[in-house]
PDB file of C-alpha atoms in Angstrom:
ATOM      1  CA  MET A  27       8.711 -19.022   0.589  1.00 79.00           C
ATOM      2  CA  ILE A  28       7.943 -20.608   3.936  1.00 93.00           C
ATOM      3  CA  PRO A  29       4.633 -21.978   5.314  1.00 95.00           C
ATOM      4  CA  TYR A  30       2.368 -19.567   7.185  1.00 96.00           C
ATOM      5  CA  LEU A  31      -0.354 -21.670   8.790  1.00 95.00           C
ATOM      6  CA  ASP A  32      -1.699 -19.539  11.634  1.00 96.00           C
ATOM      7  CA  PHE A  33      -1.849 -15.890  12.619  1.00 97.00           C
ATOM      8  CA  ASN A  34       1.539 -14.449  13.492  1.00 96.00           C
ATOM      9  CA  TYR A  35       2.182 -10.747  13.229  1.00 97.00           C
ATOM     10  CA  ILE A  36       4.486  -9.586  10.415  1.00 97.00           C
ATOM     11  CA  TYR A  37       5.865  -6.062  10.388  1.00 96.00           C
ATOM     12  CA  PRO A  38       5.226  -4.418   7.009  1.00 96.00           C
ATOM     13  CA  PRO A  39       8.042  -3.374   4.656  1.00 94.00           C
ATOM     14  CA  ARG A  40       8.541   0.320   5.291  1.00 88.00           C
ATOM     15  CA  PRO A  41      10.710   2.954   3.588  1.00 90.00           C
ATOM     16  CA  GLU A  42      12.975   4.772   6.042  1.00 89.00           C
ATOM     17  CA  PHE A  43      15.073   6.825   3.660  1.00 92.00           C
ATOM     18  CA  LYS A  44      13.756   9.843   1.786  1.00 93.00           C
ATOM     19  CA  ILE A  45      14.808  11.923  -1.181  1.00 94.00           C
ATOM     20  CA  PRO A  46      13.806  15.408  -2.368  1.00 95.00           C
ATOM     21  CA  PRO A  47      11.636  15.693  -5.496  1.00 94.00           C
ATOM     22  CA  LYS A  48      14.578  17.073  -7.495  1.00 94.00           C
ATOM     23  CA  ASP A  49      16.302  13.674  -7.223  1.00 95.00           C
ATOM     24  CA  LEU A  50      13.417  11.602  -8.629  1.00 94.00           C
ATOM     25  CA  HIS A  51      14.980  11.487 -12.085  1.00 94.00           C
ATOM     26  CA  THR A  52      17.948   9.489 -10.764  1.00 94.00           C
ATOM     27  CA  PHE A  53      15.600   6.564 -10.027  1.00 95.00           C
ATOM     28  CA  ASP A  54      13.703   6.834 -13.323  1.00 94.00           C
ATOM     29  CA  ASN A  55      16.056   4.407 -15.062  1.00 94.00           C
ATOM     30  CA  GLY A  56      14.118   1.158 -15.522  1.00 93.00           C
ATOM     31  CA  GLU A  57      15.388  -0.391 -12.275  1.00 95.00           C
ATOM     32  CA  TYR A  58      12.648   1.052 -10.064  1.00 96.00           C
ATOM     33  CA  VAL A  59       8.890   1.492  -9.952  1.00 96.00           C
ATOM     34  CA  VAL A  60       6.842   3.932  -7.906  1.00 96.00           C
ATOM     35  CA  GLN A  61       3.511   3.857  -6.105  1.00 96.00           C
ATOM     36  CA  PRO A  62       1.554   6.802  -4.701  1.00 95.00           C
ATOM     37  CA  LYS A  63       2.007   7.389  -0.985  1.00 94.00           C
ATOM     38  CA  TYR A  64      -1.429   7.871   0.569  1.00 93.00           C
ATOM     39  CA  ASN A  65      -2.290  10.030   3.562  1.00 92.00           C
ATOM     40  CA  GLY A  66      -3.671   7.598   6.124  1.00 91.00           C
ATOM     41  CA  THR A  67      -2.508   4.910   8.543  1.00 92.00           C
ATOM     42  CA  CYS A  68      -0.279   1.985   7.581  1.00 93.00           C
ATOM     43  CA  CYS A  69      -2.362  -1.171   7.958  1.00 95.00           C
ATOM     44  CA  ILE A  70      -1.651  -4.920   7.771  1.00 97.00           C
ATOM     45  CA  VAL A  71      -4.506  -7.368   7.166  1.00 98.00           C
ATOM     46  CA  PHE A  72      -4.263 -11.059   8.116  1.00 98.00           C
ATOM     47  CA  THR A  73      -7.192 -13.257   7.061  1.00 98.00           C
ATOM     48  CA  ASN A  74      -8.177 -16.758   5.963  1.00 97.00           C
ATOM     49  CA  GLY A  75     -11.691 -15.649   5.053  1.00 96.00           C
ATOM     50  CA  THR A  76     -13.031 -16.511   8.508  1.00 97.00           C
ATOM     51  CA  ASP A  77     -10.491 -15.234  11.013  1.00 97.00           C
ATOM     52  CA  LEU A  78      -9.459 -11.613  10.621  1.00 97.00           C
ATOM     53  CA  TYR A  79      -6.747  -9.523  12.249  1.00 97.00           C
ATOM     54  CA  VAL A  80      -6.199  -5.874  11.311  1.00 97.00           C
ATOM     55  CA  TYR A  81      -3.096  -4.237  12.794  1.00 96.00           C
ATOM     56  CA  ASN A  82      -1.066  -1.074  12.427  1.00 94.00           C
ATOM     57  CA  ARG A  83       2.695  -1.004  11.791  1.00 93.00           C
ATOM     58  CA  HIS A  84       3.449  -0.837  15.524  1.00 94.00           C
ATOM     59  CA  LYS A  85       1.934  -4.296  16.170  1.00 95.00           C
ATOM     60  CA  GLN A  86      -1.226  -2.791  17.643  1.00 95.00           C
ATOM     61  CA  PRO A  87      -4.739  -4.053  16.740  1.00 95.00           C
ATOM     62  CA  MET A  88      -6.903  -1.599  14.812  1.00 92.00           C
ATOM     63  CA  SER A  89     -10.223  -2.480  16.414  1.00 82.00           C
ATOM     64  CA  TRP A  90     -11.836   0.756  15.212  1.00 83.00           C
ATOM     65  CA  TYR A  91     -11.848  -0.088  11.494  1.00 85.00           C
ATOM     66  CA  ASN A  92     -15.082   0.309   9.539  1.00 87.00           C
ATOM     67  CA  ALA A  93     -17.087  -2.923   9.320  1.00 89.00           C
ATOM     68  CA  ASP A  94     -18.116  -2.053   5.750  1.00 92.00           C
ATOM     69  CA  ILE A  95     -14.600  -2.783   4.487  1.00 95.00           C
ATOM     70  CA  ASP A  96     -14.564  -6.313   3.059  1.00 96.00           C
ATOM     71  CA  PHE A  97     -11.260  -7.404   4.610  1.00 96.00           C
ATOM     72  CA  ARG A  98     -12.287 -11.073   4.706  1.00 97.00           C
ATOM     73  CA  GLY A  99     -12.883 -10.966   0.958  1.00 96.00           C
ATOM     74  CA  LEU A 100      -9.136 -10.553   0.497  1.00 97.00           C
ATOM     75  CA  ALA A 101      -8.773 -14.289   1.173  1.00 97.00           C
ATOM     76  CA  LYS A 102      -9.121 -16.208  -2.083  1.00 94.00           C
ATOM     77  CA  SER A 103      -9.526 -19.557  -0.280  1.00 95.00           C
ATOM     78  CA  ASP A 104      -9.631 -20.792   3.311  1.00 96.00           C
ATOM     79  CA  GLN A 105      -5.855 -20.385   3.498  1.00 97.00           C
ATOM     80  CA  TRP A 106      -3.981 -17.429   5.005  1.00 98.00           C
ATOM     81  CA  TYR A 107      -3.364 -14.170   3.135  1.00 98.00           C
ATOM     82  CA  VAL A 108      -1.536 -11.111   4.438  1.00 98.00           C
ATOM     83  CA  TYR A 109      -1.728  -7.715   2.762  1.00 98.00           C
ATOM     84  CA  THR A 110      -0.113  -4.425   3.662  1.00 97.00           C
ATOM     85  CA  GLY A 111      -1.460  -1.058   2.657  1.00 96.00           C
ATOM     86  CA  GLU A 112      -2.982   2.215   3.797  1.00 95.00           C
ATOM     87  CA  TYR A 113      -6.162   2.715   5.775  1.00 95.00           C
ATOM     88  CA  LEU A 114      -7.656   6.026   4.633  1.00 93.00           C
ATOM     89  CA  ASN A 115      -8.992   7.349   7.926  1.00 89.00           C
ATOM     90  CA  LYS A 116      -8.113  11.039   7.903  1.00 88.00           C
ATOM     91  CA  GLY A 117     -10.819  12.317   5.584  1.00 85.00           C
ATOM     92  CA  LYS A 118      -8.376  14.003   3.210  1.00 91.00           C
ATOM     93  CA  LEU A 119      -9.802  15.443  -0.004  1.00 90.00           C
ATOM     94  CA  GLY A 120      -9.477  13.117  -2.978  1.00 90.00           C
ATOM     95  CA  GLU A 121      -9.197  13.712  -6.703  1.00 89.00           C
ATOM     96  CA  ASN A 122     -12.878  14.633  -7.020  1.00 86.00           C
ATOM     97  CA  GLY A 123     -12.830  17.036  -4.078  1.00 88.00           C
ATOM     98  CA  ILE A 124     -14.678  14.637  -1.761  1.00 88.00           C
ATOM     99  CA  LYS A 125     -13.248  13.445   1.556  1.00 91.00           C
ATOM    100  CA  GLU A 126     -11.785   9.939   1.258  1.00 89.00           C
ATOM    101  CA  LYS A 127     -12.351   7.854   4.374  1.00 90.00           C
ATOM    102  CA  ASP A 128     -12.798   4.246   5.533  1.00 92.00           C
ATOM    103  CA  LYS A 129     -11.035   2.669   2.547  1.00 94.00           C
ATOM    104  CA  PHE A 130      -8.153   0.199   2.461  1.00 96.00           C
ATOM    105  CA  VAL A 131      -5.543   0.628  -0.283  1.00 97.00           C
ATOM    106  CA  ILE A 132      -3.320  -2.419  -0.954  1.00 97.00           C
ATOM    107  CA  TRP A 133       0.391  -1.794  -1.579  1.00 94.00           C
ATOM    108  CA  ASP A 134       1.863  -5.251  -1.315  1.00 96.00           C
ATOM    109  CA  ILE A 135       1.149  -8.908  -0.498  1.00 97.00           C
ATOM    110  CA  LEU A 136       3.264 -10.726   2.097  1.00 97.00           C
ATOM    111  CA  VAL A 137       1.470 -14.084   2.414  1.00 98.00           C
ATOM    112  CA  TRP A 138      -0.423 -15.866  -0.356  1.00 97.00           C
ATOM    113  CA  ALA A 139      -2.307 -19.149   0.205  1.00 97.00           C
ATOM    114  CA  ASP A 140      -0.399 -20.149   3.376  1.00 97.00           C
ATOM    115  CA  GLN A 141       2.975 -19.181   1.882  1.00 97.00           C
ATOM    116  CA  TYR A 142       5.066 -16.326   3.293  1.00 98.00           C
ATOM    117  CA  LEU A 143       6.557 -14.841   0.118  1.00 97.00           C
ATOM    118  CA  VAL A 144      10.076 -14.398   1.505  1.00 97.00           C
ATOM    119  CA  GLY A 145      12.536 -14.516  -1.399  1.00 96.00           C
ATOM    120  CA  ASP A 146       9.994 -13.471  -4.037  1.00 96.00           C
ATOM    121  CA  ASP A 147      10.958 -10.318  -5.884  1.00 95.00           C
ATOM    122  CA  LEU A 148       8.825  -7.197  -6.071  1.00 96.00           C
ATOM    123  CA  LEU A 149       7.845  -7.733  -9.707  1.00 94.00           C
ATOM    124  CA  THR A 150       6.474 -11.209  -8.911  1.00 95.00           C
ATOM    125  CA  ARG A 151       4.333  -9.807  -6.108  1.00 96.00           C
ATOM    126  CA  VAL A 152       3.098  -6.883  -8.212  1.00 95.00           C
ATOM    127  CA  LYS A 153       2.088  -9.294 -10.983  1.00 95.00           C
ATOM    128  CA  LEU A 154       0.266 -11.488  -8.451  1.00 95.00           C
ATOM    129  CA  LEU A 155      -1.707  -8.500  -7.189  1.00 95.00           C
ATOM    130  CA  GLU A 156      -2.493  -7.363 -10.724  1.00 94.00           C
ATOM    131  CA  GLU A 157      -3.767 -10.817 -11.696  1.00 95.00           C
ATOM    132  CA  THR A 158      -5.918 -10.910  -8.561  1.00 94.00           C
ATOM    133  CA  PHE A 159      -7.112  -7.296  -8.724  1.00 93.00           C
ATOM    134  CA  PRO A 160      -6.788  -5.978 -12.295  1.00 90.00           C
ATOM    135  CA  CYS A 161      -6.388  -2.210 -12.190  1.00 86.00           C
ATOM    136  CA  GLU A 162      -9.614  -0.462 -13.178  1.00 87.00           C
ATOM    137  CA  ARG A 163      -9.921   3.290 -12.705  1.00 83.00           C
ATOM    138  CA  GLY A 164     -13.651   3.914 -13.094  1.00 85.00           C
ATOM    139  CA  ARG A 165     -17.115   2.441 -12.566  1.00 77.00           C
ATOM    140  CA  VAL A 166     -20.735   3.489 -12.190  1.00 81.00           C
ATOM    141  CA  THR A 167     -22.189   3.109  -8.690  1.00 76.00           C
ATOM    142  CA  ASN A 168     -25.493   3.979  -7.035  1.00 74.00           C
ATOM    143  CA  ASN A 169     -23.901   7.295  -6.106  1.00 71.00           C
ATOM    144  CA  GLY A 170     -22.767   8.067  -9.648  1.00 73.00           C
ATOM    145  CA  LEU A 171     -19.406   7.707 -11.395  1.00 80.00           C
ATOM    146  CA  GLU A 172     -16.411   6.685  -9.282  1.00 79.00           C
ATOM    147  CA  TYR A 173     -13.171   7.462 -11.094  1.00 87.00           C
ATOM    148  CA  TYR A 174      -9.523   7.869 -10.086  1.00 90.00           C
ATOM    149  CA  GLU A 175      -6.316   8.680 -11.941  1.00 90.00           C
ATOM    150  CA  HIS A 176      -4.004   7.264  -9.279  1.00 93.00           C
ATOM    151  CA  LEU A 177      -6.005   4.626  -7.433  1.00 93.00           C
ATOM    152  CA  CYS A 178      -7.258   1.238  -8.666  1.00 94.00           C
ATOM    153  CA  LEU A 179     -10.711  -0.136  -7.929  1.00 93.00           C
ATOM    154  CA  THR A 180     -11.364  -3.739  -6.885  1.00 94.00           C
ATOM    155  CA  ASN A 181     -14.545  -5.823  -6.726  1.00 92.00           C
ATOM    156  CA  LEU A 182     -14.421  -5.824  -2.902  1.00 95.00           C
ATOM    157  CA  ASN A 183     -16.328  -3.257  -0.890  1.00 93.00           C
ATOM    158  CA  ASN A 184     -14.076  -0.325   0.115  1.00 94.00           C
ATOM    159  CA  ILE A 185     -10.929  -2.205  -0.962  1.00 96.00           C
ATOM    160  CA  TYR A 186      -8.630  -0.457  -3.445  1.00 95.00           C
ATOM    161  CA  LYS A 187      -5.128  -1.011  -4.806  1.00 96.00           C
ATOM    162  CA  ALA A 188      -2.172   1.287  -5.392  1.00 96.00           C
ATOM    163  CA  PRO A 189      -1.202   1.459  -9.079  1.00 95.00           C
ATOM    164  CA  THR A 190       2.441   0.841  -9.988  1.00 95.00           C
ATOM    165  CA  TYR A 191       4.276   3.115 -12.433  1.00 96.00           C
ATOM    166  CA  MET A 192       7.380   2.232 -14.438  1.00 94.00           C
ATOM    167  CA  ASN A 193       8.503   5.708 -15.547  1.00 93.00           C
ATOM    168  CA  GLY A 194       7.669   9.396 -15.609  1.00 94.00           C
ATOM    169  CA  PHE A 195       8.304   9.768 -11.878  1.00 95.00           C
ATOM    170  CA  ALA A 196       8.810  13.554 -11.803  1.00 95.00           C
ATOM    171  CA  LYS A 197       5.624  14.297 -13.747  1.00 95.00           C
ATOM    172  CA  LEU A 198       3.659  11.826 -11.652  1.00 95.00           C
ATOM    173  CA  TYR A 199       4.887  13.532  -8.486  1.00 96.00           C
ATOM    174  CA  GLN A 200       3.775  16.935  -9.775  1.00 94.00           C
ATOM    175  CA  ASP A 201       0.331  15.516 -10.593  1.00 93.00           C
ATOM    176  CA  ILE A 202      -0.388  13.828  -7.297  1.00 93.00           C
ATOM    177  CA  VAL A 203       0.944  16.440  -4.877  1.00 92.00           C
ATOM    178  CA  LYS A 204      -1.953  18.671  -5.931  1.00 92.00           C
ATOM    179  CA  VAL A 205      -4.341  16.297  -4.123  1.00 94.00           C
ATOM    180  CA  ASP A 206      -4.555  16.148  -0.322  1.00 93.00           C
ATOM    181  CA  MET A 207      -5.009  12.363  -0.090  1.00 92.00           C
ATOM    182  CA  TYR A 208      -1.551  11.798  -1.614  1.00 94.00           C
ATOM    183  CA  GLU A 209       1.596  12.439   0.431  1.00 93.00           C
ATOM    184  CA  GLY A 210       4.075  11.787  -2.357  1.00 94.00           C
ATOM    185  CA  LEU A 211       5.654   8.666  -3.867  1.00 96.00           C
ATOM    186  CA  VAL A 212       7.307   5.462  -2.681  1.00 96.00           C
ATOM    187  CA  ILE A 213      10.108   4.238  -4.953  1.00 97.00           C
ATOM    188  CA  LYS A 214      10.815   0.489  -5.008  1.00 97.00           C
ATOM    189  CA  LYS A 215      13.555  -1.543  -6.691  1.00 96.00           C
ATOM    190  CA  ILE A 216      12.068  -4.006  -9.175  1.00 95.00           C
ATOM    191  CA  ASP A 217      14.394  -6.952  -8.523  1.00 94.00           C
ATOM    192  CA  SER A 218      14.421  -6.579  -4.724  1.00 95.00           C
ATOM    193  CA  LYS A 219      13.479  -9.666  -2.747  1.00 96.00           C
ATOM    194  CA  LEU A 220      11.166  -9.756   0.255  1.00 96.00           C
ATOM    195  CA  THR A 221      12.943 -10.514   3.540  1.00 95.00           C
ATOM    196  CA  PHE A 222      11.488 -11.407   6.933  1.00 96.00           C
ATOM    197  CA  GLY A 223       9.410  -8.855   8.816  1.00 94.00           C
ATOM    198  CA  PHE A 224      10.236  -9.985  12.332  1.00 92.00           C
ATOM    199  CA  GLN A 225      11.222  -6.503  13.481  1.00 92.00           C
ATOM    200  CA  GLU A 226       9.819  -3.054  12.799  1.00 91.00           C
ATOM    201  CA  LEU A 227      12.729  -1.963  10.613  1.00 90.00           C
ATOM    202  CA  ASN A 228      12.755  -4.369   7.669  1.00 91.00           C
ATOM    203  CA  ASN A 229      12.986  -4.381   3.877  1.00 90.00           C
ATOM    204  CA  HIS A 230      14.089  -0.743   3.986  1.00 91.00           C
ATOM    205  CA  ASP A 231      17.080  -1.174   1.678  1.00 90.00           C
ATOM    206  CA  TRP A 232      15.021  -1.438  -1.524  1.00 93.00           C
ATOM    207  CA  GLN A 233      12.580   1.438  -1.130  1.00 95.00           C
ATOM    208  CA  VAL A 234      12.681   5.170  -0.475  1.00 95.00           C
ATOM    209  CA  LYS A 235      10.005   7.815  -0.109  1.00 95.00           C
ATOM    210  CA  CYS A 236       9.595  11.197  -1.722  1.00 95.00           C
ATOM    211  CA  ARG A 237       7.197  13.333   0.296  1.00 91.00           C
ATOM    212  CA  LYS A 238       5.512  16.600  -0.536  1.00 86.00           C
ATOM    213  CA  GLU A 239       7.754  19.519   0.200  1.00 76.00           C
ATOM    214  CA  THR A 240       6.850  21.315   3.420  1.00 66.00           C
ATOM    215  CA  LYS A 241       6.170  25.003   3.149  1.00 56.00           C
ATOM    216  CA  VAL A 242       8.295  27.177   5.397  1.00 45.00           C
ATOM    217  CA  TYR A 243       6.619  30.335   6.637  1.00 40.00           C
ATOM    218  CA  LYS A 244       8.667  33.319   7.805  1.00 52.00           C
ATOM    219  CA  PHE A 245       7.190  35.677  10.365  1.00 50.00           C
TER     220      PHE A 245
END
């Protein structure tokens, strides 16, 4: 870990390699975990509870984000915190058949309490997120019951968290590809260590993606 005491952009870890669904079983061996891949825009949030910077993966500010998303609440003190995740902005249909929009889904944490978590392994960061945002799947709101199979709720307005799965990758893939808001899965090596995000291509050697298969139409 190294100190992170002021806003400096960090490129998010991003999978570059992809596999077909038929190869998922080769990663289902206890050395990897998977998270759902959501259909939205990759988003990085930098905040100390007062200052707030929301960027996309190309180092461009996302000034158009919805003000109802409690990004500043992601700071657990007046120190710096940096999260990477997906901004659901495309209005894709969710599990309940309703369009999902203007929500931030956390995948990973890069900075915690002024410390850039370089050198920390994936399992340590997943545990930190789980302790901070325990995964709950349902709650009663003013609009009725809000429930998800493959998305975790948090106590922050319009902030959610990606669940992490240890096994059953092929079945999970078959379940989620039925829903428009999911693009597939991201597979991550458990003992991988976070490296610096000073350039756009980073931390790609410990994660791969498995997207929905594209239909080919013949005319």
